[in-house]
Amino acid sequence: MTAALLSDLAQRAAQAGLDVVPFAVPLFIITIVVEMIWAARHDRTAYEPRDTLASLLMGLGSTIAGAFAAGGIALASGWLYLHRVATLAPVWWLWIAVFVLDDFNYYLFHRAAHRIRWFWASHVNHHSSQHYNLSTALRQSWTGFPALSFAFRIWPALFGVPPGMLLTVGGINLVYQFWIHTEAIDRMPRWFEAVMNTPSHHRVHHATNPRYLDRNYAGVFIVWDRLLGTFTPERADDPVQYGIVHQLGTFSLPVIAFHEWAAIARDLWRAPWAAKAGYLWRQPGWSHDGSRETSDSIRARWRATQDDAAI
Amino acid sequence: MHGKLPDLIMALLARPGIGPVLIIAAQAVVSLLLIVALYGLARLLKLGGDARIADAAHAADLARAALPGFEPVEISLDRARIGALVRDEAGRVVLVRRHGARFVGKQLTSHHGIRLDRTMLTLETGDPGFGTLTIDLGAQAQVWAASLRRLGDHAA
């Protein structure tokens, strides 16, 4: 009976898509309350009311922007599916395969979001908090759709993966990533840390320490970072400093949401013609005259000051 | 004038295809109430605390974090320890200030917006987002004010 119900649910989810995020909202709220109580007992600075308010309002804005963008994304993935080169039946193992593939696509998107300024402009707001708690997980982008970030996730529709399946696994991926935004959990069991993305791995990703910059892009499975050379473990002798290299120093929502887009516009206006495109597709911090620093140059200078054993 | 707003609302509700928009609006209102409740809880629990710069070493760490490659040689703390001025060997100056429960730093690149009032120094970084900061540096304020006048292209 249960198997039949699950099968029916899976069939309908593959056809129309099942957005699991709204079902997870009560869990989000309860765990944030629990973490706040934990913070009150262990470290009051783990939360800052205005920072939390900004993060949650960014999350709300992202949900509203996402609702309006959903039609466009559905249209694009539907068009790809209409022109598919194969047809895949939504059997149980395809769900698993698509979940893994979508997580790899998330890795690619996330890596691009840190290495290409166009995508960074949309993603940077998620990193703009100097705190790392469950509310930070909800500090999401308002401009992901116009930045075309969804292109990384919908291309499997062209190869016969039902768009509803992509929407469903994408939502599960997003919900998984919520719980890893915390300092309340130190380490998970070793086998779990080896395969899955965890609070420890993701703390590294949110760090501004030179050692940790642009590392651990994983969504659910940390194995992508391990395989592709972007993994760095958290170290007790290098406590994580959270945020972005040039901290915003404000809780203003428009600044959080749009500051990098505004900076790109300024750079495009001022740069010589031959250099303009570089301010869009090169990595954040790149400048045509070399006057700024990228994460690579920051890390290289830091490495030069360290003993080999300390790196 | 009376009745115009209700009429407008009724006309909007009567429009075909308004259902999804109403659902989004209702979800947004409920979410907003929950967000305000969580913000209230954070305040009730006194989260965030009262962040202060512990000492010169702390200020140095904050300046290093603010400007990659910055190595402090001179540090002055605000009397209330909510801010600091830090200089490196190359003469670069970083202003550190409190931001909620954390600290942020920004390089001062111009003497514009720097004002001295006895022991109080008011500083602007030129970044509107960073804002203006007034710090009490005691006797050090005049020394800093004199040296900061040399900052920027149009030093006085």
PDB file of N, CA and C in Angstrom, chain A residues 41-122:
ATOM      1  N   ARG A  41      22.945  30.122  25.333  1.00  0.00           N
ATOM      2  CA  ARG A  41      23.633  29.396  26.406  1.00  0.00           C
ATOM      3  C   ARG A  41      25.133  29.271  26.182  1.00  0.00           C
ATOM      4  N   HIS A  42      25.543  29.219  24.914  1.00  0.00           N
ATOM      5  CA  HIS A  42      26.963  28.944  24.628  1.00  0.00           C
ATOM      6  C   HIS A  42      27.735  30.132  24.058  1.00  0.00           C
ATOM      7  N   ASP A  43      27.132  30.862  23.140  1.00  0.00           N
ATOM      8  CA  ASP A  43      27.842  31.970  22.494  1.00  0.00           C
ATOM      9  C   ASP A  43      26.832  32.962  21.912  1.00  0.00           C
ATOM     10  N   ARG A  44      26.605  34.042  22.667  1.00  0.00           N
ATOM     11  CA  ARG A  44      25.574  34.999  22.233  1.00  0.00           C
ATOM     12  C   ARG A  44      25.916  35.661  20.902  1.00  0.00           C
ATOM     13  N   THR A  45      27.204  35.686  20.559  1.00  0.00           N
ATOM     14  CA  THR A  45      27.584  36.359  19.314  1.00  0.00           C
ATOM     15  C   THR A  45      27.356  35.469  18.082  1.00  0.00           C
ATOM     16  N   ALA A  46      26.922  34.236  18.306  1.00  0.00           N
ATOM     17  CA  ALA A  46      26.653  33.364  17.145  1.00  0.00           C
ATOM     18  C   ALA A  46      25.474  33.898  16.333  1.00  0.00           C
ATOM     19  N   TYR A  47      24.622  34.663  16.985  1.00  0.00           N
ATOM     20  CA  TYR A  47      23.506  35.319  16.294  1.00  0.00           C
ATOM     21  C   TYR A  47      23.571  36.817  16.554  1.00  0.00           C
ATOM     22  N   GLU A  48      23.093  37.591  15.611  1.00  0.00           N
ATOM     23  CA  GLU A  48      22.930  39.039  15.787  1.00  0.00           C
ATOM     24  C   GLU A  48      21.543  39.352  15.227  1.00  0.00           C
ATOM     25  N   PRO A  49      20.650  39.921  16.049  1.00  0.00           N
ATOM     26  CA  PRO A  49      19.257  40.089  15.583  1.00  0.00           C
ATOM     27  C   PRO A  49      19.129  40.763  14.223  1.00  0.00           C
ATOM     28  N   ARG A  50      19.870  41.844  13.976  1.00  0.00           N
ATOM     29  CA  ARG A  50      19.729  42.561  12.692  1.00  0.00           C
ATOM     30  C   ARG A  50      20.272  41.731  11.531  1.00  0.00           C
ATOM     31  N   ASP A  51      21.337  40.980  11.807  1.00  0.00           N
ATOM     32  CA  ASP A  51      21.893  40.098  10.779  1.00  0.00           C
ATOM     33  C   ASP A  51      20.878  39.003  10.441  1.00  0.00           C
ATOM     34  N   THR A  52      20.260  38.454  11.476  1.00  0.00           N
ATOM     35  CA  THR A  52      19.246  37.408  11.270  1.00  0.00           C
ATOM     36  C   THR A  52      18.062  37.964  10.496  1.00  0.00           C
ATOM     37  N   LEU A  53      17.633  39.169  10.881  1.00  0.00           N
ATOM     38  CA  LEU A  53      16.504  39.795  10.172  1.00  0.00           C
ATOM     39  C   LEU A  53      16.841  39.973   8.694  1.00  0.00           C
ATOM     40  N   ALA A  54      18.058  40.464   8.426  1.00  0.00           N
ATOM     41  CA  ALA A  54      18.464  40.660   7.023  1.00  0.00           C
ATOM     42  C   ALA A  54      18.483  39.336   6.273  1.00  0.00           C
ATOM     43  N   SER A  55      19.021  38.289   6.902  1.00  0.00           N
ATOM     44  CA  SER A  55      19.102  36.980   6.241  1.00  0.00           C
ATOM     45  C   SER A  55      17.709  36.445   5.920  1.00  0.00           C
ATOM     46  N   LEU A  56      16.808  36.535   6.896  1.00  0.00           N
ATOM     47  CA  LEU A  56      15.465  35.984   6.702  1.00  0.00           C
ATOM     48  C   LEU A  56      14.686  36.787   5.656  1.00  0.00           C
ATOM     49  N   LEU A  57      14.883  38.110   5.652  1.00  0.00           N
ATOM     50  CA  LEU A  57      14.189  38.925   4.638  1.00  0.00           C
ATOM     51  C   LEU A  57      14.763  38.666   3.244  1.00  0.00           C
ATOM     52  N   MET A  58      16.057  38.401   3.188  1.00  0.00           N
ATOM     53  CA  MET A  58      16.640  38.004   1.896  1.00  0.00           C
ATOM     54  C   MET A  58      16.020  36.687   1.429  1.00  0.00           C
ATOM     55  N   GLY A  59      15.793  35.794   2.391  1.00  0.00           N
ATOM     56  CA  GLY A  59      15.156  34.516   2.048  1.00  0.00           C
ATOM     57  C   GLY A  59      13.746  34.709   1.540  1.00  0.00           C
ATOM     58  N   LEU A  60      13.008  35.600   2.203  1.00  0.00           N
ATOM     59  CA  LEU A  60      11.632  35.874   1.768  1.00  0.00           C
ATOM     60  C   LEU A  60      11.631  36.484   0.362  1.00  0.00           C
ATOM     61  N   GLY A  61      12.509  37.450   0.164  1.00  0.00           N
ATOM     62  CA  GLY A  61      12.600  38.092  -1.156  1.00  0.00           C
ATOM     63  C   GLY A  61      12.967  37.092  -2.238  1.00  0.00           C
ATOM     64  N   SER A  62      13.852  36.168  -1.884  1.00  0.00           N
ATOM     65  CA  SER A  62      14.265  35.145  -2.848  1.00  0.00           C
ATOM     66  C   SER A  62      13.092  34.234  -3.205  1.00  0.00           C
ATOM     67  N   THR A  63      12.273  33.916  -2.206  1.00  0.00           N
ATOM     68  CA  THR A  63      11.101  33.068  -2.460  1.00  0.00           C
ATOM     69  C   THR A  63      10.127  33.768  -3.405  1.00  0.00           C
ATOM     70  N   ILE A  64       9.912  35.059  -3.153  1.00  0.00           N
ATOM     71  CA  ILE A  64       8.986  35.815  -4.008  1.00  0.00           C
ATOM     72  C   ILE A  64       9.555  35.927  -5.430  1.00  0.00           C
ATOM     73  N   ALA A  65      10.845  36.263  -5.516  1.00  0.00           N
ATOM     74  CA  ALA A  65      11.489  36.345  -6.846  1.00  0.00           C
ATOM     75  C   ALA A  65      11.425  34.993  -7.542  1.00  0.00           C
ATOM     76  N   GLY A  66      11.631  33.921  -6.762  1.00  0.00           N
ATOM     77  CA  GLY A  66      11.589  32.570  -7.325  1.00  0.00           C
ATOM     78  C   GLY A  66      10.216  32.204  -7.846  1.00  0.00           C
ATOM     79  N   ALA A  67       9.183  32.657  -7.135  1.00  0.00           N
ATOM     80  CA  ALA A  67       7.814  32.357  -7.572  1.00  0.00           C
ATOM     81  C   ALA A  67       7.527  32.998  -8.926  1.00  0.00           C
ATOM     82  N   PHE A  68       8.036  34.219  -9.100  1.00  0.00           N
ATOM     83  CA  PHE A  68       7.810  34.900 -10.380  1.00  0.00           C
ATOM     84  C   PHE A  68       8.710  34.337 -11.491  1.00  0.00           C
ATOM     85  N   ALA A  69       9.879  33.811 -11.067  1.00  0.00           N
ATOM     86  CA  ALA A  69      10.810  33.259 -12.066  1.00  0.00           C
ATOM     87  C   ALA A  69      10.436  31.838 -12.469  1.00  0.00           C
ATOM     88  N   ALA A  70       9.612  31.179 -11.635  1.00  0.00           N
ATOM     89  CA  ALA A  70       9.308  29.759 -11.848  1.00  0.00           C
ATOM     90  C   ALA A  70       8.755  29.502 -13.249  1.00  0.00           C
ATOM     91  N   GLY A  71       7.895  30.417 -13.706  1.00  0.00           N
ATOM     92  CA  GLY A  71       7.299  30.252 -15.031  1.00  0.00           C
ATOM     93  C   GLY A  71       8.358  30.229 -16.116  1.00  0.00           C
ATOM     94  N   GLY A  72       9.322  31.128 -16.001  1.00  0.00           N
ATOM     95  CA  GLY A  72      10.391  31.207 -17.003  1.00  0.00           C
ATOM     96  C   GLY A  72      11.250  29.950 -17.011  1.00  0.00           C
ATOM     97  N   ILE A  73      11.555  29.461 -15.791  1.00  0.00           N
ATOM     98  CA  ILE A  73      12.391  28.254 -15.680  1.00  0.00           C
ATOM     99  C   ILE A  73      11.615  27.042 -16.212  1.00  0.00           C
ATOM    100  N   ALA A  74      10.321  26.981 -15.882  1.00  0.00           N
ATOM    101  CA  ALA A  74       9.486  25.871 -16.372  1.00  0.00           C
ATOM    102  C   ALA A  74       9.411  25.893 -17.899  1.00  0.00           C
ATOM    103  N   LEU A  75       9.295  27.106 -18.426  1.00  0.00           N
ATOM    104  CA  LEU A  75       9.219  27.272 -19.885  1.00  0.00           C
ATOM    105  C   LEU A  75      10.516  26.788 -20.541  1.00  0.00           C
ATOM    106  N   ALA A  76      11.641  27.197 -19.969  1.00  0.00           N
ATOM    107  CA  ALA A  76      12.946  26.826 -20.543  1.00  0.00           C
ATOM    108  C   ALA A  76      13.178  25.314 -20.451  1.00  0.00           C
ATOM    109  N   SER A  77      12.895  24.724 -19.277  1.00  0.00           N
ATOM    110  CA  SER A  77      13.122  23.277 -19.133  1.00  0.00           C
ATOM    111  C   SER A  77      12.099  22.498 -19.965  1.00  0.00           C
ATOM    112  N   GLY A  78      10.873  23.023 -20.071  1.00  0.00           N
ATOM    113  CA  GLY A  78       9.854  22.381 -20.906  1.00  0.00           C
ATOM    114  C   GLY A  78      10.256  22.388 -22.375  1.00  0.00           C
ATOM    115  N   TRP A  79      10.849  23.499 -22.797  1.00  0.00           N
ATOM    116  CA  TRP A  79      11.305  23.600 -24.199  1.00  0.00           C
ATOM    117  C   TRP A  79      12.402  22.581 -24.463  1.00  0.00           C
ATOM    118  N   LEU A  80      13.338  22.468 -23.511  1.00  0.00           N
ATOM    119  CA  LEU A  80      14.417  21.475 -23.662  1.00  0.00           C
ATOM    120  C   LEU A  80      13.838  20.062 -23.728  1.00  0.00           C
ATOM    121  N   TYR A  81      12.857  19.799 -22.875  1.00  0.00           N
ATOM    122  CA  TYR A  81      12.263  18.451 -22.823  1.00  0.00           C
ATOM    123  C   TYR A  81      11.505  18.143 -24.118  1.00  0.00           C
ATOM    124  N   LEU A  82      10.897  19.174 -24.651  1.00  0.00           N
ATOM    125  CA  LEU A  82      10.151  19.026 -25.912  1.00  0.00           C
ATOM    126  C   LEU A  82      11.097  18.634 -27.050  1.00  0.00           C
ATOM    127  N   HIS A  83      12.328  19.101 -26.972  1.00  0.00           N
ATOM    128  CA  HIS A  83      13.330  18.815 -27.998  1.00  0.00           C
ATOM    129  C   HIS A  83      14.331  17.759 -27.528  1.00  0.00           C
ATOM    130  N   ARG A  84      13.911  16.890 -26.628  1.00  0.00           N
ATOM    131  CA  ARG A  84      14.814  15.896 -26.022  1.00  0.00           C
ATOM    132  C   ARG A  84      15.296  14.902 -27.069  1.00  0.00           C
ATOM    133  N   VAL A  85      16.486  14.372 -26.819  1.00  0.00           N
ATOM    134  CA  VAL A  85      17.078  13.411 -27.759  1.00  0.00           C
ATOM    135  C   VAL A  85      16.809  11.975 -27.303  1.00  0.00           C
ATOM    136  N   ALA A  86      16.249  11.823 -26.090  1.00  0.00           N
ATOM    137  CA  ALA A  86      15.901  10.488 -25.583  1.00  0.00           C
ATOM    138  C   ALA A  86      14.726  10.657 -24.624  1.00  0.00           C
ATOM    139  N   THR A  87      14.080   9.564 -24.303  1.00  0.00           N
ATOM    140  CA  THR A  87      12.994   9.609 -23.320  1.00  0.00           C
ATOM    141  C   THR A  87      13.305   8.618 -22.207  1.00  0.00           C
ATOM    142  N   LEU A  88      13.335   9.112 -20.978  1.00  0.00           N
ATOM    143  CA  LEU A  88      13.673   8.265 -19.833  1.00  0.00           C
ATOM    144  C   LEU A  88      12.422   8.063 -18.970  1.00  0.00           C
ATOM    145  N   ALA A  89      12.112   6.810 -18.676  1.00  0.00           N
ATOM    146  CA  ALA A  89      10.970   6.521 -17.808  1.00  0.00           C
ATOM    147  C   ALA A  89      11.363   6.825 -16.360  1.00  0.00           C
ATOM    148  N   PRO A  90      10.473   7.462 -15.592  1.00  0.00           N
ATOM    149  CA  PRO A  90      10.840   7.846 -14.211  1.00  0.00           C
ATOM    150  C   PRO A  90      10.806   6.664 -13.246  1.00  0.00           C
ATOM    151  N   VAL A  91      11.662   5.686 -13.484  1.00  0.00           N
ATOM    152  CA  VAL A  91      11.757   4.532 -12.578  1.00  0.00           C
ATOM    153  C   VAL A  91      12.572   4.926 -11.345  1.00  0.00           C
ATOM    154  N   TRP A  92      12.533   4.060 -10.306  1.00  0.00           N
ATOM    155  CA  TRP A  92      13.117   4.466  -9.016  1.00  0.00           C
ATOM    156  C   TRP A  92      14.615   4.793  -9.109  1.00  0.00           C
ATOM    157  N   TRP A  93      15.341   3.979  -9.901  1.00  0.00           N
ATOM    158  CA  TRP A  93      16.790   4.213  -9.955  1.00  0.00           C
ATOM    159  C   TRP A  93      17.134   5.499 -10.704  1.00  0.00           C
ATOM    160  N   LEU A  94      16.203   5.916 -11.592  1.00  0.00           N
ATOM    161  CA  LEU A  94      16.452   7.185 -12.287  1.00  0.00           C
ATOM    162  C   LEU A  94      16.395   8.356 -11.295  1.00  0.00           C
ATOM    163  N   TRP A  95      15.504   8.238 -10.301  1.00  0.00           N
ATOM    164  CA  TRP A  95      15.448   9.287  -9.277  1.00  0.00           C
ATOM    165  C   TRP A  95      16.799   9.440  -8.593  1.00  0.00           C
ATOM    166  N   ILE A  96      17.395   8.296  -8.250  1.00  0.00           N
ATOM    167  CA  ILE A  96      18.701   8.344  -7.556  1.00  0.00           C
ATOM    168  C   ILE A  96      19.764   8.929  -8.489  1.00  0.00           C
ATOM    169  N   ALA A  97      19.761   8.440  -9.741  1.00  0.00           N
ATOM    170  CA  ALA A  97      20.762   8.915 -10.706  1.00  0.00           C
ATOM    171  C   ALA A  97      20.618  10.423 -10.941  1.00  0.00           C
ATOM    172  N   VAL A  98      19.375  10.881 -11.069  1.00  0.00           N
ATOM    173  CA  VAL A  98      19.142  12.312 -11.332  1.00  0.00           C
ATOM    174  C   VAL A  98      19.508  13.150 -10.109  1.00  0.00           C
ATOM    175  N   PHE A  99      19.257  12.609  -8.915  1.00  0.00           N
ATOM    176  CA  PHE A  99      19.640  13.346  -7.703  1.00  0.00           C
ATOM    177  C   PHE A  99      21.158  13.556  -7.661  1.00  0.00           C
ATOM    178  N   VAL A 100      21.894  12.491  -7.990  1.00  0.00           N
ATOM    179  CA  VAL A 100      23.361  12.579  -7.983  1.00  0.00           C
ATOM    180  C   VAL A 100      23.844  13.525  -9.092  1.00  0.00           C
ATOM    181  N   LEU A 101      23.241  13.382 -10.280  1.00  0.00           N
ATOM    182  CA  LEU A 101      23.627  14.253 -11.395  1.00  0.00           C
ATOM    183  C   LEU A 101      23.319  15.721 -11.078  1.00  0.00           C
ATOM    184  N   ASP A 102      22.144  15.956 -10.489  1.00  0.00           N
ATOM    185  CA  ASP A 102      21.762  17.334 -10.155  1.00  0.00           C
ATOM    186  C   ASP A 102      22.719  17.912  -9.113  1.00  0.00           C
ATOM    187  N   ASP A 103      23.179  17.066  -8.186  1.00  0.00           N
ATOM    188  CA  ASP A 103      24.122  17.554  -7.184  1.00  0.00           C
ATOM    189  C   ASP A 103      25.456  17.909  -7.836  1.00  0.00           C
ATOM    190  N   PHE A 104      25.858  17.124  -8.839  1.00  0.00           N
ATOM    191  CA  PHE A 104      27.085  17.463  -9.570  1.00  0.00           C
ATOM    192  C   PHE A 104      26.888  18.779 -10.335  1.00  0.00           C
ATOM    193  N   ASN A 105      25.702  18.942 -10.925  1.00  0.00           N
ATOM    194  CA  ASN A 105      25.410  20.206 -11.624  1.00  0.00           C
ATOM    195  C   ASN A 105      25.428  21.378 -10.653  1.00  0.00           C
ATOM    196  N   TYR A 106      24.967  21.119  -9.410  1.00  0.00           N
ATOM    197  CA  TYR A 106      25.022  22.166  -8.393  1.00  0.00           C
ATOM    198  C   TYR A 106      26.474  22.532  -8.112  1.00  0.00           C
ATOM    199  N   TYR A 107      27.331  21.506  -8.017  1.00  0.00           N
ATOM    200  CA  TYR A 107      28.767  21.757  -7.795  1.00  0.00           C
ATOM    201  C   TYR A 107      29.310  22.666  -8.897  1.00  0.00           C
ATOM    202  N   LEU A 108      28.974  22.333 -10.155  1.00  0.00           N
ATOM    203  CA  LEU A 108      29.477  23.140 -11.289  1.00  0.00           C
ATOM    204  C   LEU A 108      28.962  24.573 -11.203  1.00  0.00           C
ATOM    205  N   PHE A 109      27.652  24.696 -10.937  1.00  0.00           N
ATOM    206  CA  PHE A 109      27.078  26.039 -10.797  1.00  0.00           C
ATOM    207  C   PHE A 109      27.789  26.806  -9.693  1.00  0.00           C
ATOM    208  N   HIS A 110      27.972  26.126  -8.544  1.00  0.00           N
ATOM    209  CA  HIS A 110      28.511  26.799  -7.369  1.00  0.00           C
ATOM    210  C   HIS A 110      29.962  27.230  -7.596  1.00  0.00           C
ATOM    211  N   ARG A 111      30.698  26.370  -8.306  1.00  0.00           N
ATOM    212  CA  ARG A 111      32.088  26.718  -8.617  1.00  0.00           C
ATOM    213  C   ARG A 111      32.111  27.934  -9.542  1.00  0.00           C
ATOM    214  N   ALA A 112      31.230  27.922 -10.545  1.00  0.00           N
ATOM    215  CA  ALA A 112      31.133  29.076 -11.448  1.00  0.00           C
ATOM    216  C   ALA A 112      30.702  30.328 -10.678  1.00  0.00           C
ATOM    217  N   ALA A 113      29.827  30.138  -9.692  1.00  0.00           N
ATOM    218  CA  ALA A 113      29.321  31.279  -8.920  1.00  0.00           C
ATOM    219  C   ALA A 113      30.419  31.950  -8.106  1.00  0.00           C
ATOM    220  N   HIS A 114      31.522  31.224  -7.881  1.00  0.00           N
ATOM    221  CA  HIS A 114      32.638  31.817  -7.136  1.00  0.00           C
ATOM    222  C   HIS A 114      33.787  32.245  -8.043  1.00  0.00           C
ATOM    223  N   ARG A 115      33.786  31.741  -9.267  1.00  0.00           N
ATOM    224  CA  ARG A 115      34.933  31.988 -10.149  1.00  0.00           C
ATOM    225  C   ARG A 115      34.617  32.904 -11.326  1.00  0.00           C
ATOM    226  N   ILE A 116      33.345  33.156 -11.551  1.00  0.00           N
ATOM    227  CA  ILE A 116      32.930  34.052 -12.640  1.00  0.00           C
ATOM    228  C   ILE A 116      32.103  35.182 -12.015  1.00  0.00           C
ATOM    229  N   ARG A 117      32.543  36.409 -12.246  1.00  0.00           N
ATOM    230  CA  ARG A 117      31.950  37.520 -11.498  1.00  0.00           C
ATOM    231  C   ARG A 117      30.459  37.687 -11.785  1.00  0.00           C
ATOM    232  N   TRP A 118      30.039  37.376 -13.018  1.00  0.00           N
ATOM    233  CA  TRP A 118      28.618  37.507 -13.374  1.00  0.00           C
ATOM    234  C   TRP A 118      27.745  36.682 -12.422  1.00  0.00           C
ATOM    235  N   PHE A 119      28.168  35.443 -12.194  1.00  0.00           N
ATOM    236  CA  PHE A 119      27.394  34.574 -11.306  1.00  0.00           C
ATOM    237  C   PHE A 119      27.630  34.922  -9.838  1.00  0.00           C
ATOM    238  N   TRP A 120      28.850  35.378  -9.537  1.00  0.00           N
ATOM    239  CA  TRP A 120      29.175  35.800  -8.164  1.00  0.00           C
ATOM    240  C   TRP A 120      28.277  36.950  -7.730  1.00  0.00           C
ATOM    241  N   ALA A 121      27.976  37.847  -8.656  1.00  0.00           N
ATOM    242  CA  ALA A 121      27.153  39.021  -8.317  1.00  0.00           C
ATOM    243  C   ALA A 121      25.804  38.589  -7.754  1.00  0.00           C
ATOM    244  N   SER A 122      25.319  37.445  -8.242  1.00  0.00           N
ATOM    245  CA  SER A 122      24.037  36.943  -7.755  1.00  0.00           C
ATOM    246  C   SER A 122      24.210  36.135  -6.469  1.00  0.00           C
TER     247      SER A 122
END
